[in-house]
XYZ file of C-alpha atoms in Angstrom:
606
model
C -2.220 74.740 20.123
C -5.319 72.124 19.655
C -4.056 68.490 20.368
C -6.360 65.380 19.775
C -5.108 63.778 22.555
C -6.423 66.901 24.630
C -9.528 66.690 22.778
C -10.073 63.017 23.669
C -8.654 62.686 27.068
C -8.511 65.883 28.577
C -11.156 69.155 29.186
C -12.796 68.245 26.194
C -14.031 64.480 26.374
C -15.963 62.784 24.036
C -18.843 60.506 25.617
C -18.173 59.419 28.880
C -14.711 59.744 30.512
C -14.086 55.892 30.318
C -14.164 56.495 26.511
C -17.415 54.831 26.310
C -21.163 55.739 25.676
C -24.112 54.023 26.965
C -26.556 52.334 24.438
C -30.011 53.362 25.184
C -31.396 50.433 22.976
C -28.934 47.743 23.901
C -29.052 49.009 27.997
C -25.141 48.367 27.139
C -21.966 50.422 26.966
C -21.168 50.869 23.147
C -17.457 51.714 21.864
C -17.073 55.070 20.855
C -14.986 55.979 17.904
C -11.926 53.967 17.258
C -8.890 54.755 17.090
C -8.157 55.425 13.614
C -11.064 57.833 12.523
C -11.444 59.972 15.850
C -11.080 63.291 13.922
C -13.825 62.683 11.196
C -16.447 60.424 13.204
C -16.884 63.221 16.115
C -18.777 65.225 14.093
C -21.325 62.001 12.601
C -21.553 59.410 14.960
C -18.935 59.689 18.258
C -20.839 56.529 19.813
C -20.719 53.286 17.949
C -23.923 51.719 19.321
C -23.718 47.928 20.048
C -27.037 47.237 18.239
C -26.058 49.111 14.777
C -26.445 46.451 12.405
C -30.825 47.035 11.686
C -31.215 49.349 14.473
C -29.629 51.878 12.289
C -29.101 53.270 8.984
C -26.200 54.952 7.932
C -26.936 57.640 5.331
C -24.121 58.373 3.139
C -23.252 62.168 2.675
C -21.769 63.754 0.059
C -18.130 64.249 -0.155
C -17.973 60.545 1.366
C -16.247 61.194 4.572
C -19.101 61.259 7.300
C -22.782 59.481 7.388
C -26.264 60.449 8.751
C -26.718 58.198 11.660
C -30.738 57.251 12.198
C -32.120 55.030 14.743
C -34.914 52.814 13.403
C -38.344 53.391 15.860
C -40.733 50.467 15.388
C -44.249 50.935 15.592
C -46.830 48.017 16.567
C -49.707 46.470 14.360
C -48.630 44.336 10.953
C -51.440 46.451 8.917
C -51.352 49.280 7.162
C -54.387 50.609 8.600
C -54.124 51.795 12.407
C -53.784 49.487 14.719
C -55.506 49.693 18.745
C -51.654 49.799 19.669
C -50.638 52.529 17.902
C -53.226 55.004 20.182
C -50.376 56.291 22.445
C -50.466 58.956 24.440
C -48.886 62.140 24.277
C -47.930 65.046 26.542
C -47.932 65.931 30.118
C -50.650 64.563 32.667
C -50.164 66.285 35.273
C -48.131 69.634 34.628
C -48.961 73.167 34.266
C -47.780 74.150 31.158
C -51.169 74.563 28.703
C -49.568 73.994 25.926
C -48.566 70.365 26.798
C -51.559 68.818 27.418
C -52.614 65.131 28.068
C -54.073 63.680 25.043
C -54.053 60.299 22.801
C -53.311 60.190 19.231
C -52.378 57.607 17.177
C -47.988 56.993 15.933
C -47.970 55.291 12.298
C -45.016 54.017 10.488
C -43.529 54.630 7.176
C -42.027 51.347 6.200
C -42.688 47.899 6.534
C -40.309 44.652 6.895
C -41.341 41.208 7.688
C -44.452 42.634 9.078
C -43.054 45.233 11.346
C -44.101 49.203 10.770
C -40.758 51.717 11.480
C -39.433 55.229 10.537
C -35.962 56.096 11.278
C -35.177 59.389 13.098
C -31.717 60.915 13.246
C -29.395 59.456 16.077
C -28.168 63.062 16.612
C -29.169 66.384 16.332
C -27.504 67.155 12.574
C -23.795 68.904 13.205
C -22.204 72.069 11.304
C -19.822 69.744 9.807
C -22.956 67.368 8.411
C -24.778 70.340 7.074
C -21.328 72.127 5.477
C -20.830 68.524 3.933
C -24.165 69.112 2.000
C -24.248 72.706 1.354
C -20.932 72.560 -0.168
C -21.344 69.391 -2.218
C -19.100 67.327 -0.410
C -16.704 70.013 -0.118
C -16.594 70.662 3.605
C -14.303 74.460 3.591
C -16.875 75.438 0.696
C -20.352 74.546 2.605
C -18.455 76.223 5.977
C -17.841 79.373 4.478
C -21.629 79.265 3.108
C -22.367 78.639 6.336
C -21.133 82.147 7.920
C -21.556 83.814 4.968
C -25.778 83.221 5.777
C -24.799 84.346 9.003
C -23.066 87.136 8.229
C -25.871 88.218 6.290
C -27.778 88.949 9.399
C -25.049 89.621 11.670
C -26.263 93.273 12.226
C -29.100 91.413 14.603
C -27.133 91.244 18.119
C -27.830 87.245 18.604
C -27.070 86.155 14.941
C -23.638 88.167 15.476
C -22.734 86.701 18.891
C -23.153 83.513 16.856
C -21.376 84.319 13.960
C -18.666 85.387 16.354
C -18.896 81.845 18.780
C -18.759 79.769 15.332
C -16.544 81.344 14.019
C -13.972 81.005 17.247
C -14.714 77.726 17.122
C -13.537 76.882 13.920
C -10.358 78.553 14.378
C -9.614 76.890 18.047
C -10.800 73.319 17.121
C -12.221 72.893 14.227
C -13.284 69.203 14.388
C -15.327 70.351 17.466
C -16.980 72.794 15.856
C -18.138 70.945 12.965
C -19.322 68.445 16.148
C -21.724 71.266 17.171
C -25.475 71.285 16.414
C -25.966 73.497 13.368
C -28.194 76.729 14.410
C -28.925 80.222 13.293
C -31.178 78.570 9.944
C -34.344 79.406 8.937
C -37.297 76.874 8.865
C -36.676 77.406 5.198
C -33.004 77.250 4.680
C -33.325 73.737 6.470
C -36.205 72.432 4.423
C -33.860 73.683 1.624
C -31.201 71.834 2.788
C -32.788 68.383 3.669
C -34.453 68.974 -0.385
C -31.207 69.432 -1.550
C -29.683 65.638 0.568
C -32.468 64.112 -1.110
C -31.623 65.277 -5.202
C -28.077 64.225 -3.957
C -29.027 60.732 -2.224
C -31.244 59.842 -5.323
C -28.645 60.270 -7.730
C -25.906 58.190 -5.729
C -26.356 55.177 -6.499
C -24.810 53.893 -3.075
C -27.313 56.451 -1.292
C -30.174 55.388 -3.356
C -29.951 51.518 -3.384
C -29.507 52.366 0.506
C -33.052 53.645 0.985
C -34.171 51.313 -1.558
C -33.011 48.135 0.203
C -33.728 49.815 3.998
C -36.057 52.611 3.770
C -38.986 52.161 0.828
C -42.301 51.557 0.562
C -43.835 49.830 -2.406
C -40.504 49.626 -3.855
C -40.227 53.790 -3.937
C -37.372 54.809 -1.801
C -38.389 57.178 1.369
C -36.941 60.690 1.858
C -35.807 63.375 4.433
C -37.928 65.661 6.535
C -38.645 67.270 9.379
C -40.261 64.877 12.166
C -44.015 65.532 13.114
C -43.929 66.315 16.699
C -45.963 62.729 17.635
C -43.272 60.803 15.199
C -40.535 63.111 18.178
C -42.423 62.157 20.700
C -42.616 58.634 20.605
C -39.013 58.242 19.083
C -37.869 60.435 21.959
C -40.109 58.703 25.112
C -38.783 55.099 23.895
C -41.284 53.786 21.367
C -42.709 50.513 21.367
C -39.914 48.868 23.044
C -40.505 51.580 26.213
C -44.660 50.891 25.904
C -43.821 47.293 26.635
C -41.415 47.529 29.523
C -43.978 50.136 30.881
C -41.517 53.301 30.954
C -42.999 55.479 28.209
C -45.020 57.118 30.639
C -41.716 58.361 32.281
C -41.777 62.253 31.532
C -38.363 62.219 31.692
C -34.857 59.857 31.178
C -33.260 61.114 34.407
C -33.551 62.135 38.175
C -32.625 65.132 39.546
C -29.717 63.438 40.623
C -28.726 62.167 37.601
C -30.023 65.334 35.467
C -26.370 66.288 34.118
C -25.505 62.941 32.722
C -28.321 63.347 29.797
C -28.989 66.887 29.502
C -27.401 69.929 28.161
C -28.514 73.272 29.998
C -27.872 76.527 32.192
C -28.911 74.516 34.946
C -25.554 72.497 34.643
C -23.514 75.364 36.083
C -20.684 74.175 35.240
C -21.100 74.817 31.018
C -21.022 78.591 30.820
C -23.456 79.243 27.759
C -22.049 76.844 25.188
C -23.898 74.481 23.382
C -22.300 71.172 23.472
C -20.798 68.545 20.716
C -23.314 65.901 20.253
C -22.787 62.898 22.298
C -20.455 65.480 24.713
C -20.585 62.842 27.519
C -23.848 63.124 28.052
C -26.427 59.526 27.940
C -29.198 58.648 25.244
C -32.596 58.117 25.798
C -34.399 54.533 25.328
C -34.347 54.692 21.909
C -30.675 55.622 21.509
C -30.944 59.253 21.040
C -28.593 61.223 22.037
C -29.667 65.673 23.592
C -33.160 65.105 22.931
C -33.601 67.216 25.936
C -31.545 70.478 26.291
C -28.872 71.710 24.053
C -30.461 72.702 20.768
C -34.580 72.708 20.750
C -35.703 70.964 17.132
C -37.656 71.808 14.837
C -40.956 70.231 13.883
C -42.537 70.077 10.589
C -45.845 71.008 11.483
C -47.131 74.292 12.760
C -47.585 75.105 16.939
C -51.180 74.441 17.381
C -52.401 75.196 21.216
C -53.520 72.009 21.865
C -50.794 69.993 19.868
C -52.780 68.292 17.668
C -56.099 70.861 17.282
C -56.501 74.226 18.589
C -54.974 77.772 17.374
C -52.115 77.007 14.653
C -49.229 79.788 14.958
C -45.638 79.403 13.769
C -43.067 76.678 14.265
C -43.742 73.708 16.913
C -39.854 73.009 18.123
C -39.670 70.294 21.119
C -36.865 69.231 23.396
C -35.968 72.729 24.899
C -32.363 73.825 24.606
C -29.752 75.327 26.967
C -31.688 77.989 27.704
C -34.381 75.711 28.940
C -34.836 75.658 32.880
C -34.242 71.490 34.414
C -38.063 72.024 35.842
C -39.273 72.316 32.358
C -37.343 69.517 30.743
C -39.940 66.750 29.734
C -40.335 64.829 26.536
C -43.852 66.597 26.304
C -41.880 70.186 26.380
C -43.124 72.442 23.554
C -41.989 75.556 22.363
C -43.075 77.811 19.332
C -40.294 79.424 17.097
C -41.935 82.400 15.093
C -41.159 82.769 11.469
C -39.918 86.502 11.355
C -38.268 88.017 13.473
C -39.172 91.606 14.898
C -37.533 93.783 17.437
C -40.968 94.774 19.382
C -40.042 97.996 21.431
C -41.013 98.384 25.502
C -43.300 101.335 24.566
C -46.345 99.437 23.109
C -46.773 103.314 21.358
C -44.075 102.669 19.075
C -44.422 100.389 15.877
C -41.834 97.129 16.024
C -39.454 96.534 14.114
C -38.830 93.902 11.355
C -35.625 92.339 11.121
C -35.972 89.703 8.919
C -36.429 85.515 8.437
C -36.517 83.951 12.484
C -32.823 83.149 13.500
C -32.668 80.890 16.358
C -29.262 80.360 18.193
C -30.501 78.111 20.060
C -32.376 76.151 17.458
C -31.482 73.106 14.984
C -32.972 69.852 13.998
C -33.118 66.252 13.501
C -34.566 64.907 10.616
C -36.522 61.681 9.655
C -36.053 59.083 7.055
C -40.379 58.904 5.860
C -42.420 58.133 2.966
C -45.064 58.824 0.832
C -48.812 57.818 2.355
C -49.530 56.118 -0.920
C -46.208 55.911 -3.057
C -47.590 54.166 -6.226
C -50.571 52.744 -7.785
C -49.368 49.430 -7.531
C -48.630 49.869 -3.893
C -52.161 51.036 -3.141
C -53.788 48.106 -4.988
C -51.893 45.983 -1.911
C -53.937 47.611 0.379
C -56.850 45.804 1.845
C -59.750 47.816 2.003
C -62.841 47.832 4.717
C -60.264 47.596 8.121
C -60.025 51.428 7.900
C -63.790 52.140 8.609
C -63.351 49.763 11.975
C -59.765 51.401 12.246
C -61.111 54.615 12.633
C -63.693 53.495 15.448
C -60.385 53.571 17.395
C -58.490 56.518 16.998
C -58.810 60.093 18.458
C -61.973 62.174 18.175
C -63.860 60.811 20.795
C -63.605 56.829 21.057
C -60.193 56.415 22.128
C -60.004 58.425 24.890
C -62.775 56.596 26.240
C -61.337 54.576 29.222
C -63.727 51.741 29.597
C -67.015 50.104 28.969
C -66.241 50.803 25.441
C -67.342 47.817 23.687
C -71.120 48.391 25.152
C -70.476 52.632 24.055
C -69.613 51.189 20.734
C -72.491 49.492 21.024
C -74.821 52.029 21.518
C -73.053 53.812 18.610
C -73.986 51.483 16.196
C -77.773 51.837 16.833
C -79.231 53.093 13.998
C -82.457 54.204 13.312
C -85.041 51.437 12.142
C -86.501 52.567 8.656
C -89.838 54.434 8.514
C -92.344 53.835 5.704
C -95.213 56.386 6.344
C -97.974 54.819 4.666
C -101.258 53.673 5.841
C -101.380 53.547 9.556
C -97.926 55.646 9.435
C -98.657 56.841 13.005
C -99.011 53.700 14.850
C -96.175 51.849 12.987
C -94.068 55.073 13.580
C -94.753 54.948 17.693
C -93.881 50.922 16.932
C -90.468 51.053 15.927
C -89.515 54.208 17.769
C -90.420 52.069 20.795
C -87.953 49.414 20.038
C -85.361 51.820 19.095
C -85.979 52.777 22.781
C -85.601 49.334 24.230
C -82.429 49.015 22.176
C -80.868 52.069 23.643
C -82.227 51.035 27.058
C -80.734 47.733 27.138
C -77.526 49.124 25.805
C -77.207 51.617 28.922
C -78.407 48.899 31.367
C -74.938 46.915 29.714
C -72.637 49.816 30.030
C -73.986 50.851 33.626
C -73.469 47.600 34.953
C -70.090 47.396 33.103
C -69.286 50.058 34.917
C -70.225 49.519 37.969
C -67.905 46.010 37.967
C -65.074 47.548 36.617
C -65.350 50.176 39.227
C -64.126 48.965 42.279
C -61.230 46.822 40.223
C -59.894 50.167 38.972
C -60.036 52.085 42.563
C -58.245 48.658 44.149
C -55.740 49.211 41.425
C -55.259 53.108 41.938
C -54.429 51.911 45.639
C -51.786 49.714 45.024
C -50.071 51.861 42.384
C -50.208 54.655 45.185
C -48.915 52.146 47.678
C -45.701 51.554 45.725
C -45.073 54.796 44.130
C -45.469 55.691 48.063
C -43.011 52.526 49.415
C -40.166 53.798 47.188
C -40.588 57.133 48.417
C -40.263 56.267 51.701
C -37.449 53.918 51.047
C -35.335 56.856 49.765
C -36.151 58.687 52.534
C -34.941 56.372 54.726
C -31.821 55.835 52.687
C -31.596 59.495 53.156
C -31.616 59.138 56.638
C -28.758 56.530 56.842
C -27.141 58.715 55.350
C -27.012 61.540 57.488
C -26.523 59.870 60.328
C -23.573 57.912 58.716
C -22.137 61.251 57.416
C -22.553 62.466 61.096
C -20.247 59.296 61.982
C -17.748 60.167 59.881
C -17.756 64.126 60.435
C -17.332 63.374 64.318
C -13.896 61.085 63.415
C -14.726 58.978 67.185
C -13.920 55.632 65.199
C -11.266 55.902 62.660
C -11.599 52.304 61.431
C -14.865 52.538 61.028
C -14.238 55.015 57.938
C -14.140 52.990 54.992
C -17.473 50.768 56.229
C -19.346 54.009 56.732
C -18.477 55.270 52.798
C -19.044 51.522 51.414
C -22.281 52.188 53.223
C -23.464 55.542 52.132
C -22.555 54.870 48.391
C -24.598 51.334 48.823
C -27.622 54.142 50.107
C -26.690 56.448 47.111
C -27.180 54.058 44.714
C -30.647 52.608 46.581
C -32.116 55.995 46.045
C -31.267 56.350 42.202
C -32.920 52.731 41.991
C -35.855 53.468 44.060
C -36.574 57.148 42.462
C -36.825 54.740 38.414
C -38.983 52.566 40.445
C -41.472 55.610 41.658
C -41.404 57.379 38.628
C -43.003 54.071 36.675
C -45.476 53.646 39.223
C -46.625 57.372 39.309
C -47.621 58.001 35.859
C -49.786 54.615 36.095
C -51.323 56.290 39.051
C -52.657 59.252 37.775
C -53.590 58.003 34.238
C -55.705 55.158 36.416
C -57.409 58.148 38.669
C -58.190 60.031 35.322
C -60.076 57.251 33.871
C -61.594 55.613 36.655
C -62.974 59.502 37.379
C -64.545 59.684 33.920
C -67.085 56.941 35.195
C -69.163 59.269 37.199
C -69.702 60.227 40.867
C -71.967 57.581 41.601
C -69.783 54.519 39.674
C -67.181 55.881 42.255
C -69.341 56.705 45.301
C -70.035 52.555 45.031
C -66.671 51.541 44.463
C -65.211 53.633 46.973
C -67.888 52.231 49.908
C -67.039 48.876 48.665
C -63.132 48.656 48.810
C -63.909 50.739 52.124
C -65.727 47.824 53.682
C -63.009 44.988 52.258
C -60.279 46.869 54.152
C -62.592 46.800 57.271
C -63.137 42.808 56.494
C -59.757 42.006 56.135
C -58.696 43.727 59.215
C -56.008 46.218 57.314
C -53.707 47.812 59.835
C -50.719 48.899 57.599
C -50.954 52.676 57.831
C -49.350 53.001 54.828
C -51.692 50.618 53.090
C -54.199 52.936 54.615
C -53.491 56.091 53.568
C -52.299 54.906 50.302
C -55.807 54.272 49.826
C -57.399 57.059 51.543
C -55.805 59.336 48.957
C -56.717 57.473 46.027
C -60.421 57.396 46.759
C -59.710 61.368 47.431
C -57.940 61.708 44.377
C -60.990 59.914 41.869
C -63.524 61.450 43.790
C -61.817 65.252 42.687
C -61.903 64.137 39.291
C -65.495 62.522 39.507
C -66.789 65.716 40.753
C -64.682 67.711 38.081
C -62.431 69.082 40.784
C -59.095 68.211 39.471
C -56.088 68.466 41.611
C -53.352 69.455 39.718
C -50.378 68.115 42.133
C -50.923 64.807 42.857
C -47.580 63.930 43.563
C -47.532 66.524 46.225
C -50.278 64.860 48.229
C -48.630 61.823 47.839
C -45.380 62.749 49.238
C -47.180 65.150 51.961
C -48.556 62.151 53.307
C -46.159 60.359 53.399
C -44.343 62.337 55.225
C -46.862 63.459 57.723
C -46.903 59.488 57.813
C -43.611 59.223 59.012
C -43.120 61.574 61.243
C -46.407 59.645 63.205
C -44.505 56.815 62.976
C -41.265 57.910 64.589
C -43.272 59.480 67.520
């Protein structure tokens, strides 16, 4: 027979075994639920984060017995126009996946308070017993047994009745943790449905409403429910602002291979055997506080799956986060995946016709919803709105001048040449050779400025690449050092030839242990800033780098450099931007880095 206390303390713990979670926001442990609501807030919000008061909003549901938990994500820039900030970038540098690809965009908010731009995205990916709450009216048995009954519905499809089957074991083993459980198994349009129908009910409760109103409106019209765009997951997901300053939102990822089980949910955990997990099921949040961003359930977007993200060929639905199926190579907060709308049982023999079998049922699909509002809510609101910062606004955004990595004030320049006006009249033909002549010398002398930009900022960008390589490459070898100590320690202790010895040796290797977690952070900051410094200072041209790299050549000779490391770390950078100056783009970096170093090493040891 089920037991709470089993449920808390035993197989099936909530959080982390100490009974606590970790706040990503606060970098502090938070108190998971107390004692006298255990049962009911498992299934809305198991981890009580330490920074609750603005960093979240807690959405009333209907029935009154569980919330909606969002996290606020603040966005730079106090106007309501785009601000140079808000160009973040977006997916993976340096991967092989296609559809992940590097690019800049720009993150906007949805409200505004004391001159700060936010949207709120859920805390948690939304649970059976959240979305039973609203499909039932508040009446949590009613909106369950709607629940399987759209299941059942499609049970004849093998996955959909495996689910049916798991859900509905669930609910008869332990039903609080089942109602803890992602929801999965809806269409893109029964959730749409379902966040539509949480809005009719939020507006017309009063406590709901005069929530959004007070927390979550913009020119005084409260904000709604929807599916995230996949920049808006994204940036929630990588940290926001708060990770751009502390120079971490680079980081593909929130973990180490070491440490990949303590925030992710997948079949590369062997020990889970299949099942999707209860959110917060002792596993961390992310900067921002969120908890299975990565692994579990994969979430739907709002938008469709372009190719390129944010251009390209649209298909069906863009989900991110991968789920439990997902392999731990792929998981990265730039992970895409594409969810089709139907569903259609395509036979081996490409002779035969497929099959259709109906609207797409994931089961290993859900979602997390955002709190967002309308681009111009009211007339009133829009009469606010300052108007002539856009046109400059727009000077900085995607679709050409933002990607630009630098010398862009003199490009700008050169942008804002425009022709000289021609009156033909008279001596049309020597006037006309006149101004098209200055026109000349005004493009000229722009050029001459962005060349000899350039050509400065050159060699400060390649001394730059260096050092990042040098200390992504000094934590590297750090760890493998530590990795050494350990072996030979372990060696110690497997031999047994000094007894008291024992306990030093362990204090030891756990001291080494924890070294390597701290250096691996370290090197994963520092490698990102690598690679996105080679891209740009590559974009300048073979011959910008061809200087640059004779020059910092020639100060190393001067100042008598002898630390091989030092050396090398160099060496490969000027490698590395030369590839990309000559359009020969590596696509493992890292690899050469850590080759090196090792080749390096084993010099060293000789």
């Amino acid at each position: 027979m089920w037991n709470w206390n089993d449920l808390w303390h035993g197989t099936v713990t909530l959080c982390l075994t100490t009974g606590l979670c970790i706040s990503g926001a606060a970098s502090a442990y938070a108190s998971c639920s107390s004692e006298g609501d255990r049962r009911d807030r498992l299934f809305w919000d198991p981890c009580v984060a330490s920074d609750a008061g603005e960093a979240e909003l807690h959405l009333p549901l209907p029935g009154g017995r569980a919330k909606l938990v969002f996290r606020r994500v603040n966005v730079p820039g106090e106007n309501y126009w785009c601000h140079q900030d808000r160009i973040v970038a977006f997916g993976n540098r340096d991967a092989d996946d296609a559809f992940s690809p590097y690019h800049k965009t720009t993150i906007s908010g949805s409200f505004q308070s004391e001159g700060r731009w936010y949207y709120f995205m859920a805390k948690y990916e939304v649970t059976i017993g959240q979305a039973a709450l609203v499909l039932g009216d508040g009446d949590m048995d009613a909106g369950i047994r709607r629940y399987l009954a759209i299941l059942k519905a499609d049970s004849d499809r093998d996955k959909v009745g495996t689910l049916l089957q798991e859900v509905r074991r669930d609910l008869r083993e332990a039903p609080h943790v089942a109602w803890s459980r992602p929801i999965r198994g809806l269409t893109f349009a029964e959730v749409d449905q379902l966040l539509n129908q949480l809005n009719l009910w939020c507006y017309s409760n009063s406590d709901c409403n005069n929530l959004l109103a007070r927390r979550a409106s913009l020119g005084g019209v409260p904000g709604y429910l929807r599916l995230p765009t996949e920049v808006e997951w994204e940036y929630a997901a990588r940290g926001g602002h708060d990770a751009v300053l502390e120079r971490t939102y680079s980081s593909p990822k929130p973990f180490t291979s070491s440490d990949y089980h303590r925030y992710v949910v997948s079949k590369s955990d062997e020990g889970l055997r299949g099942r999707i997990q209860r959110i917060a099921g002792s596993r961390r949040p992310t900067r921002g506080g969120f908890y299975d961003i990565l692994g579990n359930v994969q979430e739907m977007a709002s938008g469709l799956f372009h190719t390129e993200m944010s251009q390209g060929k649209a298909g069906a639905i863009a989900v991110r986060g991968g789920s439990w199926t997902t392999d731990q190579s792929l998981m990265t907060f730039a992970l895409r995946n594409e969810l089709p709308f139907y569903d259609w049982a395509v036979p081996r023999d490409v002779r035969s016709p497929p099959q259709f079998l109906g609207p797409m049922r994931d089961a290993w699909t859900g979602f997390r919803p955002i709190i967002s509002s309308a681009a111009k809510p009211s007339i009133a609101f829009m009469r606010t709105i300052k108007r002539g910062p856009e046109k400059a606004c727009r000077d900085q955004t995607p679709g050409g001048l933002s990607t630009l990595p630098i010398g862009e004030s003199a490009r700008r320049f050169i942008d804002r040449i425009e022709p000289p006006s021609i009156h033909i009249d008279g001596d049309a033909s020597g006037r006309l050779r006149d101004e098209i002549t200055r026109l000349d010398d005004e493009l000229r002398r722009a050029r001459t400025i962005v060349r000899e930009s350039d050509l400065k900022l050159c060699p400060l960008m390649l001394r730059a690449a260096g050092n990042f390589g040098q200390l992504y490459m000094t934590y590297r070898k750090s760890i493998f050092d530590s990795r050494s100590i350990i072996q030979r320690s372990e060696a110690v202790l497997r031999a047994g030839s000094d007894p008291g010895m024992d306990d030093l040796l362990q204090e030891r290797i756990n001291n080494e242990r924890r070294s390597i977690a701290a250096a691996q952070r370290e090197a994963d900051i520092w490698l990102p800033i690598y690679l996105e410094t080679i891209s740009e200072l590559g974009g300048l041209g073979v011959d910008c780098v061809n200087r640059a790299a004779t020059r910092v050549r020639h100060e190393l000779e001067a100042y008598a450099v002898k630390d091989p490391l030092v050396l090398e770390a160099f060496r490969l950078a000027i490698e590395h931007v030369m590839g990309e100056a000559e359009g020969l783009r590596r696509t493992d970096k890292r690899s050469d880095l850590d080759r090196s170093l090792r080749e390096l090493i084993r010099r060293l040891l000789r």
